[in-house]
Short mmCIF file of C-alpha atoms in Angstrom, two decimals:
data_model
loop_
_atom_site.label_atom_id
_atom_site.label_comp_id
_atom_site.label_asym_id
_atom_site.label_seq_id
_atom_site.Cartn_x
_atom_site.Cartn_y
_atom_site.Cartn_z
CA MET P 225 -117.31 118.41 -4.44
CA ASN P 226 -118.47 119.79 -1.14
CA ALA P 227 -119.73 117.32 1.45
CA PRO P 228 -123.50 117.53 1.98
CA HIS P 229 -124.74 119.00 5.26
CA PRO P 230 -126.31 116.49 7.67
CA PRO P 231 -130.10 116.93 7.94
CA LYS P 232 -131.70 118.96 10.71
CA VAL P 233 -132.62 116.90 13.77
CA ALA P 234 -135.31 117.80 16.31
CA GLY P 235 -135.54 121.34 15.00
CA ILE P 236 -131.82 122.03 15.55
CA ASP P 237 -129.59 123.49 12.88
CA SER P 238 -127.02 120.90 11.90
CA THR P 239 -124.59 123.47 10.46
CA VAL P 240 -122.29 123.57 13.47
CA PRO P 241 -118.65 124.41 14.08
CA SER P 242 -116.02 121.73 13.88
CA PRO P 243 -116.21 119.31 16.79
CA ALA P 244 -113.69 119.76 19.57
CA HIS P 245 -112.48 116.21 19.09
CA THR P 246 -111.64 116.73 15.38
CA VAL P 247 -108.09 115.79 14.44
CA ALA P 248 -105.91 118.91 14.27
CA SER P 249 -104.53 120.02 10.89
CA VAL P 250 -100.89 119.28 10.14
CA THR P 251 -98.82 122.49 10.24
CA SER P 252 -96.18 123.38 7.73
CA GLY P 253 -93.52 122.74 10.34
CA GLY P 254 -94.79 119.27 11.19
CA SER P 255 -94.43 115.89 9.64
CA PRO P 256 -95.03 115.45 5.92
CA ALA P 257 -98.67 115.08 4.94
CA VAL P 258 -99.91 111.52 4.82
CA PRO P 259 -101.83 110.55 1.69
CA GLY P 260 -105.57 110.40 2.43
CA ALA P 261 -105.30 112.68 5.49
CA PRO P 262 -107.90 115.23 4.20
CA ALA P 263 -110.45 112.46 3.74
CA ALA P 264 -109.78 111.19 7.26
CA LEU P 265 -110.17 114.72 8.61
CA LEU P 266 -113.51 115.17 6.85
CA GLN P 267 -114.68 111.78 8.05
CA ASP P 268 -113.78 112.69 11.63
CA ARG P 269 -115.63 115.98 11.37
CA LEU P 270 -118.73 114.29 10.01
CA ALA P 271 -118.54 111.69 12.78
CA GLY P 272 -118.34 114.50 15.31
CA TRP P 273 -121.39 116.24 13.83
CA VAL P 274 -123.39 113.01 13.82
CA SER P 275 -122.39 112.27 17.41
CA ASP P 276 -123.36 115.76 18.59
CA LEU P 277 -126.64 115.78 16.69
CA THR P 278 -127.50 112.32 18.00
CA THR P 279 -126.90 113.51 21.56
CA LEU P 280 -129.03 116.61 21.00
CA HIS P 281 -131.75 114.52 19.42
CA GLU P 282 -131.87 112.17 22.40
CA LEU P 283 -131.90 115.04 24.90
CA THR P 284 -134.62 116.98 23.10
CA GLU P 285 -136.69 113.82 22.69
CA ARG P 286 -136.56 113.28 26.44
CA LEU P 287 -137.53 116.90 27.03
CA ILE P 288 -140.47 116.90 24.64
CA ARG P 289 -141.95 113.89 26.45
CA THR P 290 -142.35 115.97 29.60
CA GLY P 291 -145.85 117.34 30.02
CA THR P 292 -145.47 119.56 33.10
CA LEU P 293 -143.01 122.14 34.37
CA ASP P 294 -142.24 119.91 37.35
CA ASP P 295 -140.90 117.31 34.92
CA ALA P 296 -139.41 119.63 32.30
CA LEU P 297 -137.22 121.81 34.54
CA PRO P 298 -135.21 118.93 36.09
CA GLU P 299 -134.83 117.41 32.62
CA LEU P 300 -133.45 120.72 31.34
CA LEU P 301 -130.90 120.79 34.14
CA ARG P 302 -129.81 117.19 33.60
CA ALA P 303 -129.38 117.69 29.86
CA GLY P 304 -127.41 120.91 30.35
CA ALA P 305 -125.16 119.22 32.88
CA THR P 306 -124.46 116.45 30.34
CA LEU P 307 -123.58 118.93 27.60
CA LEU P 308 -121.49 121.25 29.78
CA GLY P 309 -119.77 118.68 31.98
CA ALA P 310 -121.26 120.11 35.18
CA ARG P 311 -122.64 118.23 38.18
CA ARG P 312 -125.09 120.70 39.73
CA GLY P 313 -127.27 123.59 38.73
CA LEU P 314 -130.52 125.45 39.09
CA VAL P 315 -133.15 126.98 36.90
CA VAL P 316 -135.15 130.04 37.92
CA LEU P 317 -138.43 130.45 36.07
CA GLU P 318 -139.81 134.00 36.20
CA PRO P 319 -141.72 135.06 33.06
CA ALA P 320 -141.15 138.74 32.36
CA ASP P 321 -144.88 139.47 32.03
CA GLY P 322 -145.27 138.79 35.75
CA LEU P 323 -148.16 136.38 35.26
CA GLY P 324 -146.21 133.38 36.58
CA PRO P 325 -145.74 130.66 37.38
CA ALA P 326 -142.52 131.49 39.23
CA THR P 327 -140.41 128.68 40.62
CA THR P 328 -136.83 127.63 41.32
CA THR P 329 -135.64 124.06 40.73
CA GLY P 330 -132.25 122.65 41.65
CA LEU P 331 -130.09 119.78 40.43
CA GLY P 332 -127.90 118.42 43.21
CA LEU P 333 -129.04 121.32 45.40
CA GLY P 334 -131.45 120.91 48.29
CA ARG P 335 -134.08 123.36 49.42
CA ALA P 336 -131.67 124.77 52.03
CA ASP P 337 -128.99 125.30 49.35
CA LEU P 338 -131.42 127.22 47.19
CA GLY P 339 -132.36 129.25 50.25
CA HIS P 340 -128.71 130.22 50.77
CA LEU P 341 -128.52 131.46 47.17
CA GLU P 342 -131.64 133.55 47.73
CA THR P 343 -129.75 135.49 50.44
CA VAL P 344 -127.31 136.84 47.84
CA GLU P 345 -128.24 140.13 46.21
CA ARG P 346 -129.57 139.33 42.75
CA ALA P 347 -127.33 141.82 40.98
CA ALA P 348 -124.33 139.85 42.27
CA LEU P 349 -125.49 136.59 40.65
CA SER P 350 -125.16 135.78 36.96
CA TYR P 351 -128.74 134.54 36.67
CA GLY P 352 -129.91 137.50 38.75
CA ARG P 353 -128.49 139.89 36.18
CA ILE P 354 -130.35 138.03 33.45
CA LEU P 355 -133.62 138.19 35.38
CA GLN P 356 -133.12 141.93 35.88
CA GLY P 357 -133.00 142.39 32.10
CA LEU P 358 -129.33 143.25 31.75
CA PRO P 359 -127.85 142.45 28.31
CA VAL P 360 -126.15 139.07 27.98
CA ALA P 361 -123.87 137.80 25.23
CA ASP P 362 -125.11 134.98 23.02
CA GLY P 363 -122.64 132.64 24.68
CA GLY P 364 -124.14 133.17 28.13
CA ILE P 365 -122.26 134.24 31.24
CA ALA P 366 -119.17 132.20 32.15
CA GLU P 367 -117.53 132.64 35.56
CA PRO P 368 -114.55 130.24 35.38
CA ASP P 369 -113.07 131.01 38.82
CA LEU P 370 -115.52 132.72 41.13
CA LEU P 371 -113.35 132.73 44.22
CA ALA P 372 -110.48 134.38 42.35
CA GLU P 373 -112.60 137.32 41.18
CA GLU P 374 -111.59 140.49 43.01
CA GLY P 375 -114.99 142.18 42.68
CA LEU P 376 -117.03 139.20 43.86
CA ASP P 377 -119.77 140.10 46.33
CA PRO P 378 -118.66 138.97 49.84
CA ARG P 379 -121.97 137.23 50.49
CA HIS P 380 -121.72 135.43 47.15
CA ARG P 381 -118.19 134.30 48.04
CA GLU P 382 -119.45 132.98 51.38
CA VAL P 383 -122.36 131.07 49.83
CA ALA P 384 -120.15 129.62 47.08
CA ALA P 385 -117.70 128.35 49.68
CA ARG P 386 -120.53 126.91 51.79
CA LEU P 387 -122.11 125.10 48.84
CA GLY P 388 -118.75 124.03 47.40
CA TYR P 389 -118.84 125.44 43.88
CA ALA P 390 -116.05 127.43 42.25
CA ALA P 391 -117.31 128.22 38.74
CA SER P 392 -120.59 128.67 36.89
CA TYR P 393 -122.06 128.98 33.44
CA THR P 394 -125.43 130.69 32.90
CA LEU P 395 -127.79 130.85 29.93
CA PRO P 396 -130.97 132.92 29.56
CA LEU P 397 -134.31 131.26 28.84
CA ARG P 398 -136.24 133.31 26.31
CA THR P 399 -138.20 133.05 23.08
CA GLU P 400 -139.00 135.56 20.38
CA ASP P 401 -142.72 135.38 21.09
CA THR P 402 -142.83 135.38 24.89
CA GLY P 403 -139.64 137.22 25.77
CA PRO P 404 -137.64 136.35 28.91
CA LEU P 405 -138.79 133.30 30.85
CA GLY P 406 -135.93 132.92 33.33
CA ALA P 407 -132.38 131.63 33.49
CA ALA P 408 -130.50 128.37 33.94
CA VAL P 409 -127.12 128.13 35.67
CA TRP P 410 -124.77 125.16 36.01
CA LEU P 411 -122.18 124.95 38.78
CA TYR P 412 -118.69 123.40 38.77
CA ASP P 413 -116.95 122.08 41.86
CA GLU P 414 -113.56 123.28 40.59
CA PRO P 415 -112.50 126.29 38.51
CA ALA P 416 -113.62 125.46 34.99
CA ALA P 417 -115.25 126.86 31.88
CA PRO P 418 -117.13 125.08 29.08
CA ARG P 419 -115.32 124.86 25.77
CA GLU P 420 -116.64 126.68 22.72
CA ARG P 421 -118.15 123.50 21.38
CA GLN P 422 -119.97 122.79 24.64
CA ARG P 423 -121.33 126.33 24.75
CA TYR P 424 -122.62 126.03 21.22
CA LEU P 425 -124.43 122.75 21.83
CA ALA P 426 -125.85 123.93 25.17
CA GLY P 427 -127.08 127.11 23.48
CA LEU P 428 -128.89 125.09 20.79
CA TYR P 429 -130.49 122.87 23.39
CA VAL P 430 -131.55 125.75 25.64
CA ARG P 431 -133.17 127.62 22.75
CA TYR P 432 -135.24 124.55 21.98
CA ALA P 433 -135.98 124.00 25.68
CA ALA P 434 -137.14 127.61 26.11
CA ALA P 435 -139.76 127.14 23.38
CA HIS P 436 -141.00 123.97 25.10
CA LEU P 437 -141.08 125.70 28.48
CA ALA P 438 -143.08 128.57 27.00
CA ARG P 439 -145.73 126.10 25.87
CA LEU P 440 -145.83 124.46 29.29
CA VAL P 441 -146.13 127.86 30.97
CA GLU P 442 -149.23 128.59 28.90
CA VAL P 443 -150.67 125.17 29.80
CA GLU P 444 -149.95 125.78 33.48
CA ARG P 445 -151.62 129.18 33.35
CA THR P 446 -154.68 127.75 31.65
CA ARG P 447 -154.96 124.99 34.25
CA ALA P 448 -154.58 127.48 37.07
CA CYS P 449 -157.23 129.73 35.54
CA VAL P 450 -159.71 126.87 35.11
CA ALA P 451 -159.00 125.66 38.65
CA ALA P 452 -159.52 129.16 40.08
CA ILE P 453 -162.82 129.60 38.24
CA ARG P 454 -163.91 126.15 39.33
CA GLU P 455 -163.12 126.81 42.98
CA GLU P 456 -165.09 130.04 42.80
CA LEU P 457 -168.08 128.10 41.48
CA LEU P 458 -168.00 125.73 44.46
CA PRO P 459 -168.98 126.72 48.02
CA ALA P 460 -166.47 129.07 49.60
CA ARG P 461 -167.31 127.53 52.98
CA LEU P 462 -169.74 124.99 54.32
CA PRO P 463 -172.71 126.28 56.34
CA ARG P 464 -173.02 125.78 60.08
CA VAL P 465 -176.34 124.19 60.96
CA PRO P 466 -177.20 122.97 64.49
CA GLY P 467 -177.34 119.20 64.75
CA VAL P 468 -174.89 118.33 61.97
CA ARG P 469 -171.26 118.85 61.03
CA LEU P 470 -170.07 118.94 57.42
CA ALA P 471 -166.80 118.19 55.63
CA ALA P 472 -165.95 118.17 51.92
CA ARG P 473 -162.99 117.28 49.73
CA HIS P 474 -162.53 118.07 46.07
CA ARG P 475 -159.83 116.92 43.65
CA THR P 476 -160.01 118.26 40.12
CA SER P 477 -158.49 116.88 36.93
CA PRO P 478 -155.82 118.97 35.13
CA ARG P 479 -158.24 119.87 32.34
CA GLY P 480 -161.03 120.78 34.75
CA GLY P 481 -164.03 118.51 35.01
CA GLY P 482 -167.69 118.90 35.85
CA ASP P 483 -168.00 117.25 39.30
CA TRP P 484 -169.46 119.47 41.99
CA TYR P 485 -171.05 119.55 45.42
CA ASP P 486 -173.17 121.96 47.42
CA ALA P 487 -174.60 122.50 50.89
CA LEU P 488 -177.01 125.32 51.57
CA PRO P 489 -179.26 126.32 54.49
CA LEU P 490 -182.98 126.07 53.78
CA PRO P 491 -186.07 127.36 55.63
CA ASP P 492 -187.16 125.67 58.88
CA SER P 493 -183.53 124.89 59.86
CA ALA P 494 -183.25 122.37 57.04
CA LEU P 495 -180.20 121.75 54.89
CA GLY P 496 -179.92 121.05 51.17
CA LEU P 497 -177.13 118.69 50.08
CA ALA P 498 -176.12 117.93 46.52
CA VAL P 499 -173.43 116.23 44.48
CA GLY P 500 -173.34 115.87 40.72
CA SER P 501 -171.30 115.52 37.58
CA VAL P 502 -171.59 117.12 34.16
CA THR P 503 -170.34 115.23 31.11
CA GLY P 504 -167.16 116.43 29.45
CA SER P 505 -164.12 118.30 30.69
CA GLY P 506 -162.41 121.64 30.21
CA PRO P 507 -163.83 125.17 30.46
CA GLY P 508 -167.12 124.18 28.83
CA ALA P 509 -167.84 121.52 31.43
CA VAL P 510 -166.82 123.86 34.26
CA ALA P 511 -169.18 126.56 32.97
CA ALA P 512 -172.03 124.05 32.58
CA MET P 513 -171.39 122.81 36.11
CA GLY P 514 -171.67 126.36 37.42
CA ARG P 515 -174.98 126.91 35.64
CA LEU P 516 -176.39 123.60 36.85
CA ARG P 517 -175.36 124.19 40.46
CA ALA P 518 -176.84 127.72 40.46
CA SER P 519 -180.11 126.42 39.02
CA LEU P 520 -180.33 123.61 41.56
CA ARG P 521 -179.79 126.12 44.37
CA ALA P 522 -182.75 128.17 43.16
CA TYR P 523 -185.00 125.11 42.86
CA ALA P 524 -183.88 123.87 46.30
CA VAL P 525 -184.86 127.14 47.96
CA MET P 526 -188.31 127.05 46.32
CA GLU P 527 -189.16 123.34 46.73
CA GLY P 528 -186.26 121.65 48.49
CA GLU P 529 -188.50 119.52 50.72
CA ASP P 530 -189.41 117.58 47.56
CA PRO P 531 -186.13 116.33 46.01
CA VAL P 532 -188.00 114.74 43.09
CA ALA P 533 -189.44 118.12 42.13
CA VAL P 534 -186.00 119.71 42.34
CA LEU P 535 -184.45 117.16 39.97
CA SER P 536 -187.49 117.29 37.68
CA ASP P 537 -187.05 121.03 37.27
CA LEU P 538 -183.33 120.51 36.65
CA GLU P 539 -184.09 117.85 34.03
CA LEU P 540 -186.46 120.19 32.18
CA LEU P 541 -184.00 123.08 32.29
CA LEU P 542 -181.15 120.94 30.95
CA ARG P 543 -183.32 119.52 28.17
CA LEU P 544 -184.45 122.97 27.03
CA THR P 545 -181.20 124.89 27.36
CA GLU P 546 -178.45 122.30 26.77
CA PRO P 547 -179.96 119.39 24.86
CA ALA P 548 -176.56 117.94 23.92
CA ARG P 549 -175.32 117.64 27.51
CA SER P 550 -176.21 115.15 30.24
CA ALA P 551 -175.48 115.14 33.96
CA THR P 552 -175.86 113.01 37.05
CA ALA P 553 -177.11 114.51 40.29
CA LEU P 554 -178.20 113.60 43.79
CA PHE P 555 -180.17 116.01 45.95
CA ALA P 556 -180.96 115.45 49.63
CA TYR P 557 -183.28 117.40 51.94
CA CYS P 558 -181.81 117.08 55.41
CA GLU P 559 -183.70 117.76 58.66
CA PRO P 560 -181.00 117.73 61.35
CA ALA P 561 -183.42 117.91 64.32
CA LEU P 562 -185.09 114.67 63.19
CA ARG P 563 -181.87 113.13 61.82
CA ARG P 564 -183.83 112.48 58.64
CA ILE P 565 -182.77 112.75 55.00
CA THR P 566 -185.07 112.59 51.98
CA LEU P 567 -183.17 112.17 48.73
CA ALA P 568 -183.53 111.50 45.03
CA GLY P 569 -180.87 110.64 42.49
CA ALA P 570 -180.52 110.82 38.72
CA GLY P 571 -177.93 108.33 37.52
CA HIS P 572 -175.78 108.95 40.58
CA SER P 573 -174.08 106.53 42.97
CA PRO P 574 -175.92 105.86 46.27
CA PRO P 575 -174.79 107.53 49.51
CA LEU P 576 -172.98 105.54 52.17
CA LEU P 577 -174.17 105.44 55.79
CA ILE P 578 -171.31 105.02 58.30
CA GLY P 579 -171.93 104.28 61.96
CA GLU P 580 -170.82 102.23 64.98
CA ARG P 581 -173.10 99.29 64.19
CA ARG P 582 -173.54 99.57 60.44
CA THR P 583 -171.79 100.63 57.25
CA GLU P 584 -174.12 100.30 54.29
CA PHE P 585 -175.12 101.85 51.01
CA VAL P 586 -178.48 103.62 50.98
CA GLU P 587 -180.99 101.92 48.70
CA THR P 588 -182.02 104.46 46.07
CA SER P 589 -184.27 104.05 43.06
CA VAL P 590 -182.57 103.44 39.72
CA SER P 591 -182.76 106.35 37.30
CA ALA P 592 -180.99 107.45 34.14
CA PRO P 593 -178.92 110.65 34.18
CA LEU P 594 -180.59 113.99 33.60
CA ASN P 595 -181.46 114.78 29.98
CA MET P 596 -181.61 111.10 29.03
CA LEU P 597 -185.32 110.55 29.72
CA ALA P 598 -188.45 112.30 28.55
CA CYS P 599 -189.01 113.35 32.15
CA PHE P 600 -187.60 112.58 35.57
CA GLU P 601 -189.88 110.23 37.49
CA ALA P 602 -187.71 108.28 39.97
CA PRO P 603 -189.25 108.30 43.48
CA SER P 604 -187.43 109.66 46.49
CA VAL P 605 -186.25 107.57 49.46
CA GLU P 606 -186.02 108.43 53.14
CA LEU P 607 -183.43 107.41 55.68
CA ARG P 608 -183.00 108.06 59.38
CA ALA P 609 -179.56 108.25 60.93
CA GLU P 610 -178.61 107.52 64.51
CA ALA P 611 -176.69 110.01 66.62
CA GLY P 612 -173.02 109.82 65.70
CA GLU P 613 -173.62 108.38 62.22
CA THR P 614 -172.27 109.96 59.04
CA VAL P 615 -173.83 110.05 55.58
CA LEU P 616 -171.20 110.18 52.84
CA LEU P 617 -172.07 111.58 49.41
CA TYR P 618 -169.48 111.26 46.63
CA SER P 619 -169.02 111.62 42.90
CA ASP P 620 -168.49 108.75 40.48
CA GLY P 621 -164.94 109.99 39.91
CA LEU P 622 -163.92 108.48 43.25
CA LEU P 623 -164.85 105.04 41.90
CA HIS P 624 -163.43 105.61 38.42
CA ARG P 625 -160.02 106.73 39.71
CA THR P 626 -159.48 103.35 41.34
CA GLY P 627 -159.24 101.73 37.91
CA ASP P 628 -161.25 98.77 39.22
CA PRO P 629 -164.49 97.35 37.81
CA VAL P 630 -167.56 99.02 39.31
CA ASP P 631 -168.44 96.23 41.73
CA ARG P 632 -164.88 96.02 43.03
CA ALA P 633 -164.68 99.82 43.35
CA PHE P 634 -167.86 99.83 45.46
CA ALA P 635 -166.40 97.06 47.62
CA ARG P 636 -163.21 99.07 48.09
CA LEU P 637 -165.23 102.14 49.12
CA HIS P 638 -167.31 100.10 51.58
CA ALA P 639 -164.21 98.55 53.14
CA ALA P 640 -162.56 101.97 53.49
CA ALA P 641 -165.63 103.42 55.22
CA ALA P 642 -165.94 100.42 57.52
CA GLY P 643 -162.28 100.83 58.47
CA VAL P 644 -162.66 104.32 59.92
CA SER P 645 -161.54 104.20 63.54
CA ARG P 646 -163.96 104.85 66.39
CA ALA P 647 -162.22 108.13 67.19
CA GLY P 648 -162.20 109.11 63.50
CA ARG P 649 -165.96 108.68 63.23
CA GLN P 650 -166.40 111.56 65.63
CA ASP P 651 -165.05 114.01 63.03
CA PRO P 652 -166.40 114.23 59.44
CA ASP P 653 -163.04 115.64 58.27
CA ALA P 654 -161.30 112.52 59.55
CA VAL P 655 -163.88 110.35 57.79
CA VAL P 656 -163.42 111.92 54.33
CA ASP P 657 -159.63 111.98 54.69
CA HIS P 658 -159.51 108.31 55.67
CA VAL P 659 -161.80 107.26 52.83
CA LEU P 660 -159.84 109.31 50.28
CA ARG P 661 -156.46 107.95 51.36
CA THR P 662 -157.71 104.36 51.55
CA VAL P 663 -159.65 104.22 48.30
CA LEU P 664 -156.91 106.12 46.41
CA PRO P 665 -153.64 105.23 48.17
CA ASP P 666 -150.07 106.25 47.27
CA GLY P 667 -151.05 109.81 46.39
CA ARG P 668 -153.46 108.80 43.63
CA ASP P 669 -156.03 111.23 45.00
CA ARG P 670 -153.69 114.12 44.03
CA ALA P 671 -152.19 112.61 40.88
CA ASP P 672 -153.22 113.83 37.45
CA SER P 673 -156.36 112.05 36.28
CA GLU P 674 -159.19 112.54 33.83
CA GLU P 675 -161.64 112.09 36.73
CA ASP P 676 -162.67 114.64 39.34
CA VAL P 677 -163.31 113.48 42.90
CA VAL P 678 -165.88 114.94 45.29
CA LEU P 679 -166.67 113.83 48.85
CA LEU P 680 -169.30 115.43 51.09
CA ALA P 681 -169.80 114.05 54.62
CA VAL P 682 -172.68 114.90 57.00
CA ARG P 683 -172.29 113.78 60.62
CA PHE P 684 -175.32 113.85 62.89
CA ASP P 685 -174.66 114.89 66.49
#
């Protein structure tokens, strides 16, 4: 009776060649056969298959848990190094359709090392030939003793000697649906070549990894597209208005959220300021944010001196055109010559006034978000700033990203604003940078999050 095949694991075909560590068959010229030897041989082969499949399962499980290219590419290199017995390597991602993203990641190679490799003509490198579309055998490209090759490019020989590698093994990254994605190469410190068994297992792993990378490439492209559209929907630059200086910071979530800001010149040397947030995330929220911002701009030009009227019009528009969506917004009519701001808010956090003698939240009337009341009726408030003071507008995402309860998040924001140095208060860019770094330390302002962050600072001269 034939032994049953082990089941497929992690999408990998378990019908594999005999393991390299299988006990060799007894030749006719050797010792007499020992009773039970065939059973022991079969048992050893099965043990080898199980061991290899277990290793592949663990490596592919680690890979599938990666959600970005920045995590997946190093994991691919580490897994390949384990399977091939190499110590260093690099992966070059260059999708053949030219739409990107294009990147090079090294394992045990610094940025300078990768730069040295870039000085070698691509046709002289194994992965360069793959990227140029030259045919490659299923087993990849093995170069067991680079320095002994007579036809080796002189520059390649020099770089190999500088980096201290003597052999390489390269596999293409491609899928049936997307075509070529790039190439992965592993480097050996001494002349060496992977055994047949190692090549087979590495090939299985790389085919699975290529499919995962193709999915991540599509995710990365979608994120980049949403981010580009979103940036186009926000102000390309802040206006220059005598009497005030402006600074803004924006951090978007990977899926693209609906937080936004705006600053636009108005008649009589006035300035319209706005921050807001649309519910939801993804392309739909980004599109809704763009429509809302464009509508607010139109209302601000027509009746910006009355912030309540602006938000009332926005409330009516949202209720009639997008009844299933809500939004928060704050609009301020700024008169730089008088250092006066008249503002109204709909479900939005209050601005923060930062100065030499005071750091305090502006008292605003309580109102529900837009599209959650029959009409918008919250009154406006007026504040006067002293010369040198800064008014900070921000989105709720700044508070939510802290992970703290609301009262503690407000306290953290207040402490960060109060901690701006005297010299820093002279520059609105320094103010927003300090607040962002202090409220969201350790790079949390740039880390992936479901929450967008918007900061808009107005400093009165």
